[in-house]
């Protein structure tokens, strides 16, 4: 397992996503977390909205694990706030951030959150309010570090106009089959592929230049299909299988490695609820895909290189 910098922390580049655990019983949650930890995973992703009701997945995670304070210290637990579900809208006001974090602390049964992410950009954001909330949470020891999710470079710059706490992570949708963040940059000036996605081109470079660790969510999906699905991705699924045979791993490890191969600190947020699949995926943490292999997967996913 490879460990990488995330602000002041050092974490596994594989992070277990807990968005889908609400239907698992306690033993299934323990098996999932055990499989991740046995593979060397130290980081765990949550959000206030995961589950059918608010804070449900955070609650189920804490109920199942019953972590002692010394066990808690060995885990890097992050959560997110800023989405209101019903009806859907975004809220990064001071009051919303503070009340969401207080509820996450109770649900997770912990005194502190290692990393808090603003889940989505909010068109009505007031950076001074975010700054006030982050300063208070940091000063009280309730949150150790801060970051964002699904934010563009300019949205991060707007936050930084007032927020003094370093923004150390940006969680973004990225897989071999959903790669506008790379495709736009690779196709700069040329109107092909997914190049019309706003702000995709410079975002990974911006994160790299600003020491913002990228966290890739939905790493095994694209266009509503699993990337291993031959019906949805005939060329990509075949290429993943060929490379899996070469490296003696499962295709899910190769799909993971396609992301961990990026030159900047990048984490893969794995959302499987299947312990064996998590263990298989974690084998992609350090798999050294060659340039030829990385680009062959990119092209097999349907991207065009100019
Ligand atoms: N920041 C954001 O806006 C955002 C948005 C979405 C998600 N997230 C985070 O990212 C994490 C990962 O997202 P995700 O769950 O969408 O990603 P994912 O890991 O790409 O997908 C997981 C899903 O794919 C299934 N799956 C994976 N490999 C499979 C295979 N070989 N065969 C059959 N099914 C397979 C899993 O089923 P099994 O459970 O049966 O393995 C599970 O339902 C979430 O848990 C959450 O923490 C963040």
Short mmCIF file of C-alpha atoms and ligand atoms in Angstrom, two decimals:
data_model
loop_
_atom_site.label_atom_id
_atom_site.label_comp_id
_atom_site.label_asym_id
_atom_site.label_seq_id
_atom_site.Cartn_x
_atom_site.Cartn_y
_atom_site.Cartn_z
CA UNK A 1 0.00 0.00 0.00
CA UNK A 2 1.28 3.42 -0.94
CA UNK A 3 0.94 6.26 1.58
CA UNK A 4 0.76 9.84 0.37
CA UNK A 5 0.57 13.34 1.84
CA UNK A 6 -2.84 14.81 2.54
CA UNK A 7 -2.10 18.21 4.04
CA UNK A 8 -0.34 17.46 7.32
CA UNK A 9 -1.47 13.81 7.33
CA UNK A 10 0.00 10.77 5.62
CA UNK A 11 -2.71 8.41 4.37
CA UNK A 12 -3.20 5.37 2.17
CA UNK A 13 -3.89 6.29 -1.46
CA UNK A 14 -6.90 3.96 -1.26
CA UNK A 15 -9.81 5.30 0.79
CA UNK A 16 -12.91 3.30 1.64
CA UNK A 17 -16.11 5.12 0.62
CA UNK A 18 -19.03 4.47 2.94
CA UNK A 19 -21.89 5.81 0.83
CA UNK A 20 -23.45 2.38 0.30
CA UNK A 21 -23.18 0.77 3.75
CA UNK A 22 -26.60 1.65 5.16
CA UNK A 23 -28.11 -1.76 4.34
CA UNK A 24 -25.20 -3.78 5.75
CA UNK A 25 -25.50 -5.36 9.18
CA UNK A 26 -22.85 -4.76 11.83
CA UNK A 27 -20.81 -7.86 10.97
CA UNK A 28 -20.82 -6.99 7.25
CA UNK A 29 -19.56 -3.47 8.03
CA UNK A 30 -16.86 -4.91 10.28
CA UNK A 31 -15.79 -7.38 7.54
CA UNK A 32 -15.63 -4.58 4.98
CA UNK A 33 -13.52 -2.34 7.21
CA UNK A 34 -11.33 -5.30 8.26
CA UNK A 35 -10.66 -6.16 4.60
CA UNK A 36 -9.71 -2.56 3.91
CA UNK A 37 -7.48 -2.30 6.97
CA UNK A 38 -5.82 -5.65 6.23
CA UNK A 39 -4.96 -4.27 2.79
CA UNK A 40 -3.35 -1.24 4.45
CA UNK A 41 -6.19 1.27 4.03
CA UNK A 42 -6.13 3.97 6.70
CA UNK A 43 -8.66 6.46 5.29
CA UNK A 44 -12.48 6.36 5.37
CA UNK A 45 -14.88 8.64 3.48
CA UNK A 46 -18.30 9.74 4.71
CA UNK A 47 -20.84 12.52 4.14
CA UNK A 48 -23.71 13.81 6.24
CA UNK A 49 -26.15 12.85 3.47
CA UNK A 50 -25.06 9.22 2.93
CA UNK A 51 -27.89 6.83 3.75
CA UNK A 52 -31.65 7.12 3.59
CA UNK A 53 -31.73 9.57 6.47
CA UNK A 54 -29.22 12.24 7.43
CA UNK A 55 -26.02 10.85 9.00
CA UNK A 56 -27.23 7.26 8.61
CA UNK A 57 -24.02 5.81 7.12
CA UNK A 58 -21.88 7.67 9.66
CA UNK A 59 -24.06 6.24 12.43
CA UNK A 60 -23.97 2.69 11.08
CA UNK A 61 -20.16 2.86 10.71
CA UNK A 62 -19.71 3.96 14.35
CA UNK A 63 -22.31 1.51 15.73
CA UNK A 64 -20.70 -1.44 13.98
CA UNK A 65 -17.09 -0.62 14.80
CA UNK A 66 -17.47 0.69 18.38
CA UNK A 67 -13.98 2.19 18.13
CA UNK A 68 -11.99 2.77 21.30
CA UNK A 69 -10.16 6.10 21.36
CA UNK A 70 -6.85 4.39 20.61
CA UNK A 71 -8.42 2.53 17.65
CA UNK A 72 -9.94 5.80 16.45
CA UNK A 73 -6.50 7.42 16.32
CA UNK A 74 -5.35 4.88 13.72
CA UNK A 75 -8.13 5.82 11.30
CA UNK A 76 -8.30 8.91 9.11
CA UNK A 77 -12.00 9.75 9.02
CA UNK A 78 -13.31 12.41 6.66
CA UNK A 79 -16.82 13.63 6.07
CA UNK A 80 -18.61 16.24 3.99
CA UNK A 81 -21.32 18.85 4.39
CA UNK A 82 -23.08 21.40 2.22
CA UNK A 83 -25.77 19.41 0.40
CA UNK A 84 -29.36 19.58 1.60
CA UNK A 85 -31.25 16.61 0.23
CA UNK A 86 -34.94 17.21 0.34
CA UNK A 87 -35.61 19.35 -1.64
CA UNK A 88 -32.08 19.44 -3.08
CA UNK A 89 -30.02 22.58 -2.71
CA UNK A 90 -26.55 23.60 -1.55
CA UNK A 91 -25.78 25.39 1.71
CA UNK A 92 -22.30 26.43 2.78
CA UNK A 93 -23.52 28.99 5.31
CA UNK A 94 -21.83 29.27 8.72
CA UNK A 95 -24.89 27.83 10.49
CA UNK A 96 -25.21 24.86 8.14
CA UNK A 97 -21.53 23.92 8.31
CA UNK A 98 -21.42 24.10 12.12
CA UNK A 99 -24.65 22.19 12.70
CA UNK A 100 -23.75 19.50 10.17
CA UNK A 101 -20.32 18.93 11.75
CA UNK A 102 -21.81 18.75 15.25
CA UNK A 103 -24.25 16.07 14.02
CA UNK A 104 -21.46 14.18 12.20
CA UNK A 105 -19.37 14.11 15.38
CA UNK A 106 -22.31 12.63 17.28
CA UNK A 107 -23.08 10.11 14.52
CA UNK A 108 -19.45 9.03 14.17
CA UNK A 109 -19.05 8.95 17.98
CA UNK A 110 -15.79 10.83 17.78
CA UNK A 111 -14.32 14.05 19.17
CA UNK A 112 -12.75 15.10 15.89
CA UNK A 113 -13.00 14.77 12.13
CA UNK A 114 -9.68 14.44 10.31
CA UNK A 115 -10.85 16.20 7.16
CA UNK A 116 -14.04 18.11 6.36
CA UNK A 117 -14.98 18.66 2.70
CA UNK A 118 -17.50 21.10 1.27
CA UNK A 119 -19.47 18.57 -0.77
CA UNK A 120 -20.49 20.77 -3.73
CA UNK A 121 -19.88 24.34 -4.82
CA UNK A 122 -22.65 26.66 -3.61
CA UNK A 123 -23.64 29.47 -5.99
CA UNK A 124 -24.61 31.55 -2.94
CA UNK A 125 -21.37 30.92 -1.03
CA UNK A 126 -20.00 33.66 1.24
CA UNK A 127 -16.29 32.87 1.71
CA UNK A 128 -16.18 34.88 4.95
CA UNK A 129 -18.86 32.62 6.46
CA UNK A 130 -16.98 29.49 5.42
CA UNK A 131 -13.82 31.00 6.92
CA UNK A 132 -15.58 31.75 10.22
CA UNK A 133 -16.95 28.21 10.43
CA UNK A 134 -13.61 26.59 9.52
CA UNK A 135 -11.66 28.78 11.99
CA UNK A 136 -14.07 27.92 14.81
CA UNK A 137 -14.00 24.17 14.02
CA UNK A 138 -10.20 24.16 13.82
CA UNK A 139 -9.76 26.19 17.03
CA UNK A 140 -12.10 23.89 18.96
CA UNK A 141 -10.24 20.81 17.70
CA UNK A 142 -13.40 19.41 16.12
CA UNK A 143 -11.95 19.40 12.59
CA UNK A 144 -8.25 19.00 11.84
CA UNK A 145 -8.12 19.82 8.11
CA UNK A 146 -10.39 21.16 5.39
CA UNK A 147 -10.99 20.63 1.70
CA UNK A 148 -13.61 20.63 -1.04
CA UNK A 149 -15.34 18.29 -3.43
CA UNK A 150 -16.48 18.88 -7.01
CA UNK A 151 -14.97 22.38 -6.99
CA UNK A 152 -13.29 24.11 -9.93
CA UNK A 153 -10.03 26.02 -9.56
CA UNK A 154 -11.80 29.36 -9.65
CA UNK A 155 -14.32 28.24 -7.01
CA UNK A 156 -11.39 27.25 -4.77
CA UNK A 157 -9.77 30.64 -5.39
CA UNK A 158 -13.00 32.38 -4.34
CA UNK A 159 -13.00 30.40 -1.06
CA UNK A 160 -9.33 31.21 -0.53
CA UNK A 161 -10.10 34.93 -0.69
CA UNK A 162 -11.29 34.56 2.93
CA UNK A 163 -10.50 31.01 4.13
CA UNK A 164 -7.10 30.86 5.82
CA UNK A 165 -7.15 27.16 6.65
CA UNK A 166 -5.34 25.28 3.86
CA UNK A 167 -7.71 23.46 1.46
CA UNK A 168 -5.89 20.16 1.17
CA UNK A 169 -8.18 17.95 -0.94
CA UNK A 170 -10.60 18.09 -3.84
CA UNK A 171 -12.82 15.01 -4.30
CA UNK A 172 -13.75 14.69 -7.98
CA UNK A 173 -15.48 12.19 -10.22
CA UNK A 174 -12.77 10.36 -12.16
CA UNK A 175 -12.44 6.95 -13.81
CA UNK A 176 -10.91 5.72 -17.05
CA UNK A 177 -14.38 6.06 -18.58
CA UNK A 178 -15.28 9.36 -16.95
CA UNK A 179 -12.23 11.52 -17.48
CA UNK A 180 -13.21 14.98 -18.68
CA UNK A 181 -10.70 16.36 -16.16
CA UNK A 182 -7.92 14.78 -18.22
CA UNK A 183 -9.54 14.77 -21.65
CA UNK A 184 -10.02 18.50 -21.82
CA UNK A 185 -6.40 19.20 -20.97
CA UNK A 186 -5.10 16.55 -23.36
CA UNK A 187 -7.29 17.92 -26.14
CA UNK A 188 -6.60 21.61 -25.49
CA UNK A 189 -7.58 23.77 -28.45
CA UNK A 190 -9.13 20.85 -30.27
CA UNK A 191 -12.88 20.34 -30.30
CA UNK A 192 -13.08 16.59 -29.77
CA UNK A 193 -13.95 14.18 -27.02
CA UNK A 194 -15.27 15.51 -23.66
CA UNK A 195 -13.53 18.83 -24.15
CA UNK A 196 -16.65 20.87 -23.54
CA UNK A 197 -16.73 20.18 -19.80
CA UNK A 198 -16.32 23.53 -18.10
CA UNK A 199 -13.07 24.08 -16.22
CA UNK A 200 -12.03 20.43 -16.53
CA UNK A 201 -8.83 21.19 -18.38
CA UNK A 202 -6.85 22.93 -15.74
CA UNK A 203 -8.28 21.49 -12.56
CA UNK A 204 -5.95 18.53 -11.99
CA UNK A 205 -2.97 20.76 -12.82
CA UNK A 206 -4.27 23.41 -10.44
CA UNK A 207 -4.59 20.82 -7.66
CA UNK A 208 -1.09 19.55 -8.38
CA UNK A 209 0.42 23.04 -8.38
CA UNK A 210 -1.36 23.93 -5.13
CA UNK A 211 -0.65 20.71 -3.15
CA UNK A 212 -4.33 19.73 -3.19
CA UNK A 213 -4.69 15.95 -3.03
CA UNK A 214 -7.20 14.64 -5.55
CA UNK A 215 -9.69 11.99 -4.40
CA UNK A 216 -11.37 10.12 -7.28
CA UNK A 217 -14.99 9.13 -6.64
CA UNK A 218 -16.93 6.51 -8.64
CA UNK A 219 -13.59 5.17 -9.91
CA UNK A 220 -15.15 2.16 -11.65
CA UNK A 221 -18.03 3.80 -13.50
CA UNK A 222 -18.82 5.82 -16.58
CA UNK A 223 -22.03 6.66 -18.44
CA UNK A 224 -24.06 4.64 -15.95
CA UNK A 225 -22.09 1.42 -16.56
CA UNK A 226 -19.42 -0.38 -14.61
CA UNK A 227 -16.23 -0.11 -16.61
CA UNK A 228 -15.78 -3.90 -16.38
CA UNK A 229 -19.07 -4.38 -18.20
CA UNK A 230 -18.38 -5.66 -21.73
CA UNK A 231 -21.76 -4.41 -22.95
CA UNK A 232 -21.05 -0.84 -21.87
CA UNK A 233 -17.29 -0.75 -22.48
CA UNK A 234 -16.22 -3.59 -24.80
CA UNK A 235 -12.70 -2.26 -25.55
CA UNK A 236 -11.97 -0.98 -22.04
CA UNK A 237 -13.18 -4.11 -20.27
CA UNK A 238 -11.02 -6.26 -22.61
CA UNK A 239 -7.95 -4.07 -22.04
CA UNK A 240 -8.49 -4.19 -18.26
CA UNK A 241 -8.61 -7.99 -18.43
CA UNK A 242 -5.46 -8.22 -20.55
CA UNK A 243 -3.48 -6.07 -18.13
CA UNK A 244 -4.98 -7.88 -15.13
CA UNK A 245 -3.64 -11.15 -16.56
CA UNK A 246 -0.23 -9.56 -17.16
CA UNK A 247 0.03 -8.30 -13.55
CA UNK A 248 -1.77 -11.31 -12.01
CA UNK A 249 -4.47 -9.17 -10.37
CA UNK A 250 -8.19 -8.60 -10.94
CA UNK A 251 -9.34 -5.95 -13.48
CA UNK A 252 -10.49 -3.77 -10.56
CA UNK A 253 -6.85 -3.41 -9.48
CA UNK A 254 -5.88 -2.20 -12.95
CA UNK A 255 -8.76 0.29 -12.93
CA UNK A 256 -7.51 1.53 -9.56
CA UNK A 257 -3.94 1.74 -10.84
CA UNK A 258 -5.07 3.85 -13.79
CA UNK A 259 -5.88 6.53 -11.20
CA UNK A 260 -3.03 5.99 -8.72
CA UNK A 261 -0.60 6.20 -11.69
CA UNK A 262 -1.29 9.93 -11.99
CA UNK A 263 1.88 11.81 -11.06
CA UNK A 264 0.29 13.96 -8.33
CA UNK A 265 -0.93 12.70 -4.93
CA UNK A 266 -4.20 10.99 -5.80
CA UNK A 267 -6.50 8.79 -3.74
CA UNK A 268 -9.09 6.34 -5.06
CA UNK A 269 -12.40 6.35 -3.18
CA UNK A 270 -13.61 2.76 -3.42
CA UNK A 271 -17.34 2.36 -2.89
CA UNK A 272 -17.67 -1.42 -2.93
CA UNK A 273 -19.46 -3.11 -0.04
CA UNK A 274 -17.80 -6.41 -0.90
CA UNK A 275 -14.69 -7.14 1.24
CA UNK A 276 -13.02 -9.32 -1.43
CA UNK A 277 -13.52 -6.62 -4.07
CA UNK A 278 -12.02 -3.98 -1.78
CA UNK A 279 -8.98 -6.21 -1.22
CA UNK A 280 -8.66 -6.80 -4.98
CA UNK A 281 -8.98 -3.09 -5.76
CA UNK A 282 -6.36 -2.18 -3.15
CA UNK A 283 -3.80 -4.18 -5.13
CA UNK A 284 -3.86 -1.27 -7.60
CA UNK A 285 -2.41 1.07 -5.01
CA UNK A 286 1.15 0.66 -6.29
CA UNK A 287 0.73 -1.18 -9.58
CA UNK A 288 3.22 0.50 -11.93
CA UNK A 289 1.32 0.84 -15.21
CA UNK A 290 3.63 1.93 -18.02
CA UNK A 291 2.86 5.04 -20.07
CA UNK A 292 1.89 2.77 -22.98
CA UNK A 293 -0.56 0.84 -20.75
CA UNK A 294 -2.04 3.96 -19.15
CA UNK A 295 -2.73 5.54 -22.53
CA UNK A 296 -4.05 2.28 -23.96
CA UNK A 297 -6.72 2.24 -21.22
CA UNK A 298 -7.48 5.90 -21.91
CA UNK A 299 -7.98 5.20 -25.62
CA UNK A 300 -9.91 1.98 -24.95
CA UNK A 301 -12.38 4.04 -22.90
CA UNK A 302 -13.19 5.90 -26.12
CA UNK A 303 -11.04 9.00 -25.64
CA UNK A 304 -9.26 10.37 -28.66
CA UNK A 305 -5.70 11.61 -28.52
CA UNK A 306 -5.10 14.49 -30.90
N1 LIG B 1 -17.92 13.70 -3.56
C1 LIG B 1 -18.96 13.25 -4.24
O1 LIG B 1 -19.74 14.04 -4.82
C2 LIG B 1 -19.20 11.77 -4.28
C3 LIG B 1 -20.19 11.25 -5.13
C4 LIG B 1 -20.38 9.85 -5.13
C5 LIG B 1 -19.59 9.04 -4.33
N2 LIG B 1 -18.64 9.59 -3.50
C6 LIG B 1 -17.77 8.76 -2.64
O2 LIG B 1 -17.07 7.88 -3.47
C7 LIG B 1 -17.27 6.53 -3.05
C8 LIG B 1 -17.21 5.63 -4.24
O3 LIG B 1 -18.28 5.93 -5.13
P1 LIG B 1 -19.06 4.77 -5.83
O4 LIG B 1 -19.57 3.83 -4.82
O5 LIG B 1 -20.00 5.39 -6.79
O6 LIG B 1 -17.83 4.14 -6.63
P2 LIG B 1 -17.41 2.74 -7.21
O7 LIG B 1 -16.41 2.13 -6.29
O8 LIG B 1 -16.97 3.04 -8.62
O9 LIG B 1 -18.72 1.86 -7.30
C9 LIG B 1 -19.13 0.99 -6.29
C10 LIG B 1 -20.30 0.20 -6.82
O10 LIG B 1 -19.87 -0.57 -7.94
C11 LIG B 1 -20.11 -1.95 -7.68
N3 LIG B 1 -18.99 -2.72 -8.22
C12 LIG B 1 -17.69 -2.37 -8.21
N4 LIG B 1 -16.95 -3.29 -8.84
C13 LIG B 1 -17.80 -4.25 -9.26
C14 LIG B 1 -17.64 -5.46 -9.98
N5 LIG B 1 -16.43 -5.87 -10.39
N6 LIG B 1 -18.74 -6.17 -10.24
C15 LIG B 1 -19.95 -5.78 -9.82
N7 LIG B 1 -20.17 -4.63 -9.12
C16 LIG B 1 -19.10 -3.88 -8.84
C17 LIG B 1 -20.17 -2.06 -6.17
O11 LIG B 1 -20.95 -3.19 -5.83
P3 LIG B 1 -20.54 -4.07 -4.53
O12 LIG B 1 -20.86 -3.20 -3.35
O13 LIG B 1 -21.41 -5.27 -4.63
O14 LIG B 1 -19.09 -4.37 -4.66
C18 LIG B 1 -20.84 -0.76 -5.79
O15 LIG B 1 -22.25 -0.85 -5.97
C19 LIG B 1 -18.59 6.55 -2.28
O16 LIG B 1 -18.69 5.52 -1.33
C20 LIG B 1 -18.51 7.89 -1.62
O17 LIG B 1 -17.72 7.78 -0.44
C21 LIG B 1 -18.43 10.94 -3.49
#
